[in-house]
């Protein structure tokens, strides 16, 4: 009955029970005067540092335990499955911890996609990417400081195009893998989905972390899985071997292309951003 009264009072139900946040300004110098902005930068730095520290240690530990020449067991260690869980699990933990402070990007490709989707300003995006790259370098630097011998012997966790795969295959793997991740980020944080599925208690970090896990399972054999330019850059800088820099551009260009496609697909196709922008593709009901 209360519903009937509400309809009679207002004529009809509202067309939607959620509110899209206003688009972030492309350039917002006011952010530079706010402490919350610098707190977010610190959160991105620390989160990316912890992410690289744990995951690169996992990669090196697996290679050490499975190195038959060094007395290891070929079937020892956590395996590819364990490495994928390490990356996906850390993203779940760190996004959960930092989402309320910085948004929990921890990845320049995610930041770039959100910039294109008008979720963050250009200033915030640029400084987030700087903080993420510095955090990645620091995290891998800690790994080398604690385990220098194993770090140098087992490649420093650096990404690279594996034998038997062409540049095109590697680039494609990074594009598609990053698309899956950034598409999941947009979907998991979509206010329309949150309003519609409010009865389903799903934490946004869970599908994001699971997307990272699944992509690693698929692409570790191809490129070692980048889908995060800061992760690839941090390992390459600290390891600083020619193999780490060979085809390094793939781990920037691929993720940025994948992020751009995901942002366009979600914002302009699924959320009908293009239709709203041009005032078309909307049926006008006739009486």
PDB file of C-alpha atoms in Angstrom:
ATOM      1  CA  UNK A   1       0.000   0.000   0.000  1.00  0.00           C
ATOM      2  CA  UNK A   2       2.838   2.338   0.846  1.00  0.00           C
ATOM      3  CA  UNK A   3       4.127   1.757  -2.673  1.00  0.00           C
ATOM      4  CA  UNK A   4       0.749   2.711  -4.155  1.00  0.00           C
ATOM      5  CA  UNK A   5       0.686   5.913  -2.116  1.00  0.00           C
ATOM      6  CA  UNK A   6       4.194   6.744  -3.299  1.00  0.00           C
ATOM      7  CA  UNK A   7       3.253   6.205  -6.925  1.00  0.00           C
ATOM      8  CA  UNK A   8       0.101   8.285  -6.556  1.00  0.00           C
ATOM      9  CA  UNK A   9       2.045  11.107  -4.953  1.00  0.00           C
ATOM     10  CA  UNK A  10       4.843  11.276  -7.492  1.00  0.00           C
ATOM     11  CA  UNK A  11       3.015   9.970 -10.542  1.00  0.00           C
ATOM     12  CA  UNK A  12       5.478   7.177 -11.318  1.00  0.00           C
ATOM     13  CA  UNK A  13       8.583   5.515 -10.042  1.00  0.00           C
ATOM     14  CA  UNK A  14      11.959   7.089 -10.647  1.00  0.00           C
ATOM     15  CA  UNK A  15      13.609   5.769 -13.776  1.00  0.00           C
ATOM     16  CA  UNK A  16      16.607   4.605 -11.737  1.00  0.00           C
ATOM     17  CA  UNK A  17      17.366   3.957  -8.088  1.00  0.00           C
ATOM     18  CA  UNK A  18      21.030   4.898  -8.246  1.00  0.00           C
ATOM     19  CA  UNK A  19      23.042   8.021  -8.888  1.00  0.00           C
ATOM     20  CA  UNK A  20      26.093   8.172 -11.127  1.00  0.00           C
ATOM     21  CA  UNK A  21      28.846  10.262  -9.574  1.00  0.00           C
ATOM     22  CA  UNK A  22      29.663  13.352 -11.638  1.00  0.00           C
ATOM     23  CA  UNK A  23      32.584  12.937 -14.071  1.00  0.00           C
ATOM     24  CA  UNK A  24      35.923  13.879 -12.606  1.00  0.00           C
ATOM     25  CA  UNK A  25      37.316  17.141 -14.001  1.00  0.00           C
ATOM     26  CA  UNK A  26      40.020  16.536 -16.577  1.00  0.00           C
ATOM     27  CA  UNK A  27      42.369  18.952 -14.813  1.00  0.00           C
ATOM     28  CA  UNK A  28      41.839  19.761 -11.150  1.00  0.00           C
ATOM     29  CA  UNK A  29      44.671  21.775  -9.581  1.00  0.00           C
ATOM     30  CA  UNK A  30      42.692  22.048  -6.341  1.00  0.00           C
ATOM     31  CA  UNK A  31      43.620  18.435  -5.568  1.00  0.00           C
ATOM     32  CA  UNK A  32      47.206  19.501  -5.003  1.00  0.00           C
ATOM     33  CA  UNK A  33      46.145  21.503  -1.947  1.00  0.00           C
ATOM     34  CA  UNK A  34      44.329  18.612  -0.233  1.00  0.00           C
ATOM     35  CA  UNK A  35      45.967  16.261   2.254  1.00  0.00           C
ATOM     36  CA  UNK A  36      43.642  13.432   1.181  1.00  0.00           C
ATOM     37  CA  UNK A  37      45.286  13.532  -2.255  1.00  0.00           C
ATOM     38  CA  UNK A  38      48.785  12.985  -0.835  1.00  0.00           C
ATOM     39  CA  UNK A  39      47.453  10.318   1.510  1.00  0.00           C
ATOM     40  CA  UNK A  40      46.115   8.519  -1.572  1.00  0.00           C
ATOM     41  CA  UNK A  41      49.524   8.765  -3.268  1.00  0.00           C
ATOM     42  CA  UNK A  42      51.187   7.249  -0.205  1.00  0.00           C
ATOM     43  CA  UNK A  43      48.602   4.453  -0.180  1.00  0.00           C
ATOM     44  CA  UNK A  44      49.286   3.655  -3.849  1.00  0.00           C
ATOM     45  CA  UNK A  45      53.045   3.671  -3.237  1.00  0.00           C
ATOM     46  CA  UNK A  46      52.892   1.341  -0.235  1.00  0.00           C
ATOM     47  CA  UNK A  47      50.324  -0.974  -1.810  1.00  0.00           C
ATOM     48  CA  UNK A  48      52.393  -1.413  -4.978  1.00  0.00           C
ATOM     49  CA  UNK A  49      55.546  -1.924  -2.890  1.00  0.00           C
ATOM     50  CA  UNK A  50      53.883  -4.729  -0.911  1.00  0.00           C
ATOM     51  CA  UNK A  51      52.379  -6.212  -4.067  1.00  0.00           C
ATOM     52  CA  UNK A  52      55.737  -6.502  -5.810  1.00  0.00           C
ATOM     53  CA  UNK A  53      57.566  -7.667  -2.696  1.00  0.00           C
ATOM     54  CA  UNK A  54      55.261 -10.645  -2.067  1.00  0.00           C
ATOM     55  CA  UNK A  55      54.691 -11.655  -5.670  1.00  0.00           C
ATOM     56  CA  UNK A  56      58.308 -11.427  -6.859  1.00  0.00           C
ATOM     57  CA  UNK A  57      59.405 -13.396  -3.789  1.00  0.00           C
ATOM     58  CA  UNK A  58      56.867 -16.045  -4.766  1.00  0.00           C
ATOM     59  CA  UNK A  59      58.184 -16.235  -8.332  1.00  0.00           C
ATOM     60  CA  UNK A  60      61.812 -16.474  -7.229  1.00  0.00           C
ATOM     61  CA  UNK A  61      60.976 -18.991  -4.507  1.00  0.00           C
ATOM     62  CA  UNK A  62      59.233 -21.245  -7.006  1.00  0.00           C
ATOM     63  CA  UNK A  63      62.148 -21.114  -9.442  1.00  0.00           C
ATOM     64  CA  UNK A  64      64.578 -21.876  -6.616  1.00  0.00           C
ATOM     65  CA  UNK A  65      62.601 -24.852  -5.295  1.00  0.00           C
ATOM     66  CA  UNK A  66      62.096 -26.320  -8.768  1.00  0.00           C
ATOM     67  CA  UNK A  67      65.718 -25.842  -9.925  1.00  0.00           C
ATOM     68  CA  UNK A  68      67.001 -29.396 -10.356  1.00  0.00           C
ATOM     69  CA  UNK A  69      70.585 -28.190 -10.910  1.00  0.00           C
ATOM     70  CA  UNK A  70      70.556 -26.577  -7.470  1.00  0.00           C
ATOM     71  CA  UNK A  71      69.188 -29.700  -5.790  1.00  0.00           C
ATOM     72  CA  UNK A  72      65.535 -28.758  -6.112  1.00  0.00           C
ATOM     73  CA  UNK A  73      62.579 -30.841  -7.219  1.00  0.00           C
ATOM     74  CA  UNK A  74      61.210 -30.294 -10.715  1.00  0.00           C
ATOM     75  CA  UNK A  75      57.721 -30.677  -9.240  1.00  0.00           C
ATOM     76  CA  UNK A  76      58.513 -28.653  -6.125  1.00  0.00           C
ATOM     77  CA  UNK A  77      57.380 -25.207  -5.143  1.00  0.00           C
ATOM     78  CA  UNK A  78      54.001 -23.589  -5.556  1.00  0.00           C
ATOM     79  CA  UNK A  79      53.899 -23.969  -9.338  1.00  0.00           C
ATOM     80  CA  UNK A  80      52.124 -21.687 -11.802  1.00  0.00           C
ATOM     81  CA  UNK A  81      48.902 -22.116  -9.869  1.00  0.00           C
ATOM     82  CA  UNK A  82      50.544 -20.833  -6.684  1.00  0.00           C
ATOM     83  CA  UNK A  83      52.092 -17.872  -8.491  1.00  0.00           C
ATOM     84  CA  UNK A  84      48.705 -16.946  -9.939  1.00  0.00           C
ATOM     85  CA  UNK A  85      47.146 -17.170  -6.475  1.00  0.00           C
ATOM     86  CA  UNK A  86      49.908 -14.955  -5.107  1.00  0.00           C
ATOM     87  CA  UNK A  87      49.183 -12.180  -7.603  1.00  0.00           C
ATOM     88  CA  UNK A  88      45.418 -12.488  -7.397  1.00  0.00           C
ATOM     89  CA  UNK A  89      45.380 -12.832  -3.618  1.00  0.00           C
ATOM     90  CA  UNK A  90      47.571  -9.801  -3.050  1.00  0.00           C
ATOM     91  CA  UNK A  91      45.397  -7.682  -5.329  1.00  0.00           C
ATOM     92  CA  UNK A  92      42.328  -8.779  -3.371  1.00  0.00           C
ATOM     93  CA  UNK A  93      43.978  -7.880  -0.054  1.00  0.00           C
ATOM     94  CA  UNK A  94      45.473  -4.569  -1.159  1.00  0.00           C
ATOM     95  CA  UNK A  95      42.417  -3.323  -3.051  1.00  0.00           C
ATOM     96  CA  UNK A  96      40.330  -4.134   0.018  1.00  0.00           C
ATOM     97  CA  UNK A  97      42.753  -2.194   2.241  1.00  0.00           C
ATOM     98  CA  UNK A  98      43.218   0.873   0.040  1.00  0.00           C
ATOM     99  CA  UNK A  99      39.960   1.237  -1.916  1.00  0.00           C
ATOM    100  CA  UNK A 100      38.554   3.725   0.572  1.00  0.00           C
ATOM    101  CA  UNK A 101      41.723   5.841   0.499  1.00  0.00           C
ATOM    102  CA  UNK A 102      42.994   5.909  -3.075  1.00  0.00           C
ATOM    103  CA  UNK A 103      40.573   3.694  -4.961  1.00  0.00           C
ATOM    104  CA  UNK A 104      43.043   0.802  -4.826  1.00  0.00           C
ATOM    105  CA  UNK A 105      44.407   1.083  -8.367  1.00  0.00           C
ATOM    106  CA  UNK A 106      47.904  -0.429  -7.804  1.00  0.00           C
ATOM    107  CA  UNK A 107      48.311  -0.550 -11.577  1.00  0.00           C
ATOM    108  CA  UNK A 108      48.980   2.217 -14.155  1.00  0.00           C
ATOM    109  CA  UNK A 109      46.728   0.462 -16.661  1.00  0.00           C
ATOM    110  CA  UNK A 110      43.801   0.569 -14.230  1.00  0.00           C
ATOM    111  CA  UNK A 111      44.512   4.234 -13.540  1.00  0.00           C
ATOM    112  CA  UNK A 112      44.668   4.974 -17.272  1.00  0.00           C
ATOM    113  CA  UNK A 113      41.373   3.190 -17.885  1.00  0.00           C
ATOM    114  CA  UNK A 114      39.688   5.120 -15.075  1.00  0.00           C
ATOM    115  CA  UNK A 115      41.104   8.369 -16.483  1.00  0.00           C
ATOM    116  CA  UNK A 116      39.491   7.612 -19.835  1.00  0.00           C
ATOM    117  CA  UNK A 117      36.268   6.765 -18.025  1.00  0.00           C
ATOM    118  CA  UNK A 118      36.344  10.180 -16.307  1.00  0.00           C
ATOM    119  CA  UNK A 119      36.710   8.592 -12.870  1.00  0.00           C
ATOM    120  CA  UNK A 120      39.948  10.425 -11.980  1.00  0.00           C
ATOM    121  CA  UNK A 121      41.580  13.680 -13.073  1.00  0.00           C
ATOM    122  CA  UNK A 122      44.696  13.912 -15.224  1.00  0.00           C
ATOM    123  CA  UNK A 123      46.814  15.185 -12.310  1.00  0.00           C
ATOM    124  CA  UNK A 124      45.711  12.330 -10.079  1.00  0.00           C
ATOM    125  CA  UNK A 125      46.306   9.775 -12.850  1.00  0.00           C
ATOM    126  CA  UNK A 126      49.843  10.989 -13.589  1.00  0.00           C
ATOM    127  CA  UNK A 127      50.914  11.129  -9.946  1.00  0.00           C
ATOM    128  CA  UNK A 128      49.266   7.769  -9.204  1.00  0.00           C
ATOM    129  CA  UNK A 129      51.317   6.191 -11.996  1.00  0.00           C
ATOM    130  CA  UNK A 130      54.507   7.792 -10.656  1.00  0.00           C
ATOM    131  CA  UNK A 131      53.735   6.535  -7.130  1.00  0.00           C
ATOM    132  CA  UNK A 132      52.946   3.052  -8.441  1.00  0.00           C
ATOM    133  CA  UNK A 133      56.194   2.827 -10.411  1.00  0.00           C
ATOM    134  CA  UNK A 134      58.263   4.057  -7.460  1.00  0.00           C
ATOM    135  CA  UNK A 135      56.491   1.600  -5.176  1.00  0.00           C
ATOM    136  CA  UNK A 136      57.180  -1.248  -7.602  1.00  0.00           C
ATOM    137  CA  UNK A 137      60.880  -0.354  -7.810  1.00  0.00           C
ATOM    138  CA  UNK A 138      61.083  -0.183  -4.015  1.00  0.00           C
ATOM    139  CA  UNK A 139      59.289  -3.501  -3.559  1.00  0.00           C
ATOM    140  CA  UNK A 140      61.552  -5.362  -5.982  1.00  0.00           C
ATOM    141  CA  UNK A 141      64.539  -3.567  -4.431  1.00  0.00           C
ATOM    142  CA  UNK A 142      63.635  -5.047  -1.056  1.00  0.00           C
ATOM    143  CA  UNK A 143      63.525  -8.524  -2.584  1.00  0.00           C
ATOM    144  CA  UNK A 144      67.009  -8.044  -4.040  1.00  0.00           C
ATOM    145  CA  UNK A 145      68.330  -6.629  -0.761  1.00  0.00           C
ATOM    146  CA  UNK A 146      67.117  -9.678   1.179  1.00  0.00           C
ATOM    147  CA  UNK A 147      67.861 -12.392  -1.400  1.00  0.00           C
ATOM    148  CA  UNK A 148      70.425 -11.004  -3.812  1.00  0.00           C
ATOM    149  CA  UNK A 149      71.856 -14.372  -4.858  1.00  0.00           C
ATOM    150  CA  UNK A 150      68.510 -15.941  -5.681  1.00  0.00           C
ATOM    151  CA  UNK A 151      67.270 -12.686  -7.209  1.00  0.00           C
ATOM    152  CA  UNK A 152      70.107 -12.515  -9.750  1.00  0.00           C
ATOM    153  CA  UNK A 153      70.149 -16.253 -10.426  1.00  0.00           C
ATOM    154  CA  UNK A 154      66.442 -16.598 -11.144  1.00  0.00           C
ATOM    155  CA  UNK A 155      65.773 -13.502 -13.218  1.00  0.00           C
ATOM    156  CA  UNK A 156      64.484 -11.073 -10.620  1.00  0.00           C
ATOM    157  CA  UNK A 157      60.868 -11.876 -11.403  1.00  0.00           C
ATOM    158  CA  UNK A 158      61.166  -9.822 -14.591  1.00  0.00           C
ATOM    159  CA  UNK A 159      58.627 -10.192 -17.376  1.00  0.00           C
ATOM    160  CA  UNK A 160      59.735 -11.222 -20.822  1.00  0.00           C
ATOM    161  CA  UNK A 161      58.504 -12.841 -24.005  1.00  0.00           C
ATOM    162  CA  UNK A 162      58.995 -16.579 -23.547  1.00  0.00           C
ATOM    163  CA  UNK A 163      60.574 -18.786 -26.192  1.00  0.00           C
ATOM    164  CA  UNK A 164      58.267 -19.959 -28.950  1.00  0.00           C
ATOM    165  CA  UNK A 165      55.996 -16.900 -28.853  1.00  0.00           C
ATOM    166  CA  UNK A 166      56.049 -14.012 -31.316  1.00  0.00           C
ATOM    167  CA  UNK A 167      55.850 -10.346 -30.413  1.00  0.00           C
ATOM    168  CA  UNK A 168      52.307 -10.237 -31.775  1.00  0.00           C
ATOM    169  CA  UNK A 169      51.207 -13.103 -29.524  1.00  0.00           C
ATOM    170  CA  UNK A 170      52.813 -11.478 -26.494  1.00  0.00           C
ATOM    171  CA  UNK A 171      51.235  -8.108 -27.247  1.00  0.00           C
ATOM    172  CA  UNK A 172      47.854  -9.726 -27.797  1.00  0.00           C
ATOM    173  CA  UNK A 173      48.109 -11.598 -24.490  1.00  0.00           C
ATOM    174  CA  UNK A 174      48.804  -8.349 -22.645  1.00  0.00           C
ATOM    175  CA  UNK A 175      45.968  -6.500 -24.395  1.00  0.00           C
ATOM    176  CA  UNK A 176      43.347  -9.176 -23.735  1.00  0.00           C
ATOM    177  CA  UNK A 177      44.571  -9.877 -20.197  1.00  0.00           C
ATOM    178  CA  UNK A 178      44.423  -6.218 -19.239  1.00  0.00           C
ATOM    179  CA  UNK A 179      41.019  -5.863 -20.881  1.00  0.00           C
ATOM    180  CA  UNK A 180      39.700  -8.623 -18.604  1.00  0.00           C
ATOM    181  CA  UNK A 181      41.136  -6.894 -15.529  1.00  0.00           C
ATOM    182  CA  UNK A 182      40.008  -3.334 -16.293  1.00  0.00           C
ATOM    183  CA  UNK A 183      36.584  -4.486 -17.503  1.00  0.00           C
ATOM    184  CA  UNK A 184      36.191  -6.277 -14.162  1.00  0.00           C
ATOM    185  CA  UNK A 185      37.229  -3.126 -12.285  1.00  0.00           C
ATOM    186  CA  UNK A 186      34.588  -1.043 -14.090  1.00  0.00           C
ATOM    187  CA  UNK A 187      31.910  -3.679 -13.564  1.00  0.00           C
ATOM    188  CA  UNK A 188      32.697  -4.318  -9.901  1.00  0.00           C
ATOM    189  CA  UNK A 189      32.586  -0.606  -9.056  1.00  0.00           C
ATOM    190  CA  UNK A 190      29.622   0.312 -11.267  1.00  0.00           C
ATOM    191  CA  UNK A 191      27.055   2.248  -9.152  1.00  0.00           C
ATOM    192  CA  UNK A 192      24.218   0.835 -11.266  1.00  0.00           C
ATOM    193  CA  UNK A 193      25.292  -2.727 -10.492  1.00  0.00           C
ATOM    194  CA  UNK A 194      25.717  -1.907  -6.811  1.00  0.00           C
ATOM    195  CA  UNK A 195      22.175  -0.532  -6.648  1.00  0.00           C
ATOM    196  CA  UNK A 196      20.593  -3.328  -8.647  1.00  0.00           C
ATOM    197  CA  UNK A 197      22.434  -6.138  -6.847  1.00  0.00           C
ATOM    198  CA  UNK A 198      22.456  -4.590  -3.386  1.00  0.00           C
ATOM    199  CA  UNK A 199      20.982  -7.815  -2.003  1.00  0.00           C
ATOM    200  CA  UNK A 200      24.105  -9.709  -3.095  1.00  0.00           C
ATOM    201  CA  UNK A 201      26.961  -8.992  -0.659  1.00  0.00           C
ATOM    202  CA  UNK A 202      29.913  -9.133  -3.078  1.00  0.00           C
ATOM    203  CA  UNK A 203      33.075  -7.235  -2.236  1.00  0.00           C
ATOM    204  CA  UNK A 204      34.490  -5.410  -5.266  1.00  0.00           C
ATOM    205  CA  UNK A 205      38.070  -6.579  -4.489  1.00  0.00           C
ATOM    206  CA  UNK A 206      37.005 -10.225  -4.814  1.00  0.00           C
ATOM    207  CA  UNK A 207      36.178 -10.312  -8.558  1.00  0.00           C
ATOM    208  CA  UNK A 208      39.107  -7.984  -9.271  1.00  0.00           C
ATOM    209  CA  UNK A 209      41.557 -10.285  -7.503  1.00  0.00           C
ATOM    210  CA  UNK A 210      39.998 -13.317  -9.163  1.00  0.00           C
ATOM    211  CA  UNK A 211      40.366 -11.682 -12.588  1.00  0.00           C
ATOM    212  CA  UNK A 212      44.087 -11.195 -11.915  1.00  0.00           C
ATOM    213  CA  UNK A 213      44.335 -14.844 -10.857  1.00  0.00           C
ATOM    214  CA  UNK A 214      42.644 -16.156 -13.996  1.00  0.00           C
ATOM    215  CA  UNK A 215      44.657 -13.971 -16.359  1.00  0.00           C
ATOM    216  CA  UNK A 216      47.896 -15.173 -14.765  1.00  0.00           C
ATOM    217  CA  UNK A 217      46.903 -18.798 -15.288  1.00  0.00           C
ATOM    218  CA  UNK A 218      46.421 -18.098 -18.995  1.00  0.00           C
ATOM    219  CA  UNK A 219      49.377 -15.833 -19.768  1.00  0.00           C
ATOM    220  CA  UNK A 220      52.252 -16.822 -17.458  1.00  0.00           C
ATOM    221  CA  UNK A 221      53.502 -19.254 -20.147  1.00  0.00           C
ATOM    222  CA  UNK A 222      53.461 -16.456 -22.739  1.00  0.00           C
ATOM    223  CA  UNK A 223      54.905 -13.331 -21.116  1.00  0.00           C
ATOM    224  CA  UNK A 224      55.094 -14.180 -17.433  1.00  0.00           C
ATOM    225  CA  UNK A 225      51.972 -11.985 -17.241  1.00  0.00           C
ATOM    226  CA  UNK A 226      52.423  -8.250 -17.065  1.00  0.00           C
ATOM    227  CA  UNK A 227      48.984  -6.548 -17.283  1.00  0.00           C
ATOM    228  CA  UNK A 228      50.538  -4.045 -14.868  1.00  0.00           C
ATOM    229  CA  UNK A 229      53.229  -1.742 -16.291  1.00  0.00           C
ATOM    230  CA  UNK A 230      54.496  -0.830 -12.806  1.00  0.00           C
ATOM    231  CA  UNK A 231      55.067  -4.508 -11.989  1.00  0.00           C
ATOM    232  CA  UNK A 232      57.048  -5.040 -15.211  1.00  0.00           C
ATOM    233  CA  UNK A 233      58.938  -1.750 -14.878  1.00  0.00           C
ATOM    234  CA  UNK A 234      59.964  -2.297 -11.250  1.00  0.00           C
ATOM    235  CA  UNK A 235      61.410  -5.733 -11.982  1.00  0.00           C
ATOM    236  CA  UNK A 236      63.208  -4.504 -15.105  1.00  0.00           C
ATOM    237  CA  UNK A 237      64.798  -1.541 -13.298  1.00  0.00           C
ATOM    238  CA  UNK A 238      66.139  -3.569 -10.367  1.00  0.00           C
ATOM    239  CA  UNK A 239      67.170  -6.658 -12.338  1.00  0.00           C
ATOM    240  CA  UNK A 240      68.557  -4.433 -15.121  1.00  0.00           C
ATOM    241  CA  UNK A 241      69.488  -7.203 -17.506  1.00  0.00           C
ATOM    242  CA  UNK A 242      69.124  -6.930 -21.269  1.00  0.00           C
ATOM    243  CA  UNK A 243      66.554  -9.735 -21.190  1.00  0.00           C
ATOM    244  CA  UNK A 244      64.378  -7.672 -18.875  1.00  0.00           C
ATOM    245  CA  UNK A 245      64.422  -4.756 -21.324  1.00  0.00           C
ATOM    246  CA  UNK A 246      63.956  -6.808 -24.503  1.00  0.00           C
ATOM    247  CA  UNK A 247      60.421  -6.157 -25.712  1.00  0.00           C
ATOM    248  CA  UNK A 248      59.718  -4.201 -22.533  1.00  0.00           C
ATOM    249  CA  UNK A 249      57.480  -1.857 -24.535  1.00  0.00           C
ATOM    250  CA  UNK A 250      54.960  -4.707 -24.825  1.00  0.00           C
ATOM    251  CA  UNK A 251      54.264  -4.408 -21.104  1.00  0.00           C
ATOM    252  CA  UNK A 252      53.307  -0.746 -21.454  1.00  0.00           C
ATOM    253  CA  UNK A 253      51.620  -0.603 -24.837  1.00  0.00           C
ATOM    254  CA  UNK A 254      49.612  -3.809 -24.387  1.00  0.00           C
ATOM    255  CA  UNK A 255      48.097  -2.941 -20.989  1.00  0.00           C
ATOM    256  CA  UNK A 256      47.295   0.630 -22.017  1.00  0.00           C
ATOM    257  CA  UNK A 257      45.523  -0.543 -25.184  1.00  0.00           C
ATOM    258  CA  UNK A 258      43.606  -3.174 -23.228  1.00  0.00           C
ATOM    259  CA  UNK A 259      42.600  -0.627 -20.597  1.00  0.00           C
ATOM    260  CA  UNK A 260      41.417   1.840 -23.253  1.00  0.00           C
ATOM    261  CA  UNK A 261      39.283  -0.807 -24.961  1.00  0.00           C
ATOM    262  CA  UNK A 262      37.769  -1.880 -21.635  1.00  0.00           C
ATOM    263  CA  UNK A 263      36.946   1.723 -20.692  1.00  0.00           C
ATOM    264  CA  UNK A 264      35.291   2.346 -24.059  1.00  0.00           C
ATOM    265  CA  UNK A 265      33.357  -0.933 -23.974  1.00  0.00           C
ATOM    266  CA  UNK A 266      31.991  -0.437 -20.473  1.00  0.00           C
ATOM    267  CA  UNK A 267      31.309   3.293 -20.551  1.00  0.00           C
ATOM    268  CA  UNK A 268      30.097   3.775 -24.111  1.00  0.00           C
ATOM    269  CA  UNK A 269      28.504   0.440 -24.969  1.00  0.00           C
ATOM    270  CA  UNK A 270      27.337  -1.285 -21.809  1.00  0.00           C
ATOM    271  CA  UNK A 271      26.469   1.944 -20.015  1.00  0.00           C
ATOM    272  CA  UNK A 272      25.277   3.581 -23.256  1.00  0.00           C
ATOM    273  CA  UNK A 273      27.566   6.559 -22.816  1.00  0.00           C
ATOM    274  CA  UNK A 274      27.614   7.174 -26.550  1.00  0.00           C
ATOM    275  CA  UNK A 275      23.821   7.168 -26.720  1.00  0.00           C
ATOM    276  CA  UNK A 276      23.610   9.648 -23.876  1.00  0.00           C
ATOM    277  CA  UNK A 277      26.286  11.832 -25.387  1.00  0.00           C
ATOM    278  CA  UNK A 278      24.591  12.078 -28.771  1.00  0.00           C
ATOM    279  CA  UNK A 279      21.022  11.946 -27.491  1.00  0.00           C
ATOM    280  CA  UNK A 280      20.196   9.059 -29.776  1.00  0.00           C
ATOM    281  CA  UNK A 281      19.485   5.324 -29.674  1.00  0.00           C
ATOM    282  CA  UNK A 282      16.674   6.023 -27.232  1.00  0.00           C
ATOM    283  CA  UNK A 283      13.166   4.990 -28.113  1.00  0.00           C
ATOM    284  CA  UNK A 284      10.433   7.545 -27.541  1.00  0.00           C
ATOM    285  CA  UNK A 285       7.288   5.801 -26.320  1.00  0.00           C
ATOM    286  CA  UNK A 286       4.132   6.883 -28.064  1.00  0.00           C
ATOM    287  CA  UNK A 287       0.810   7.237 -26.325  1.00  0.00           C
TER     288      UNK A 287
END
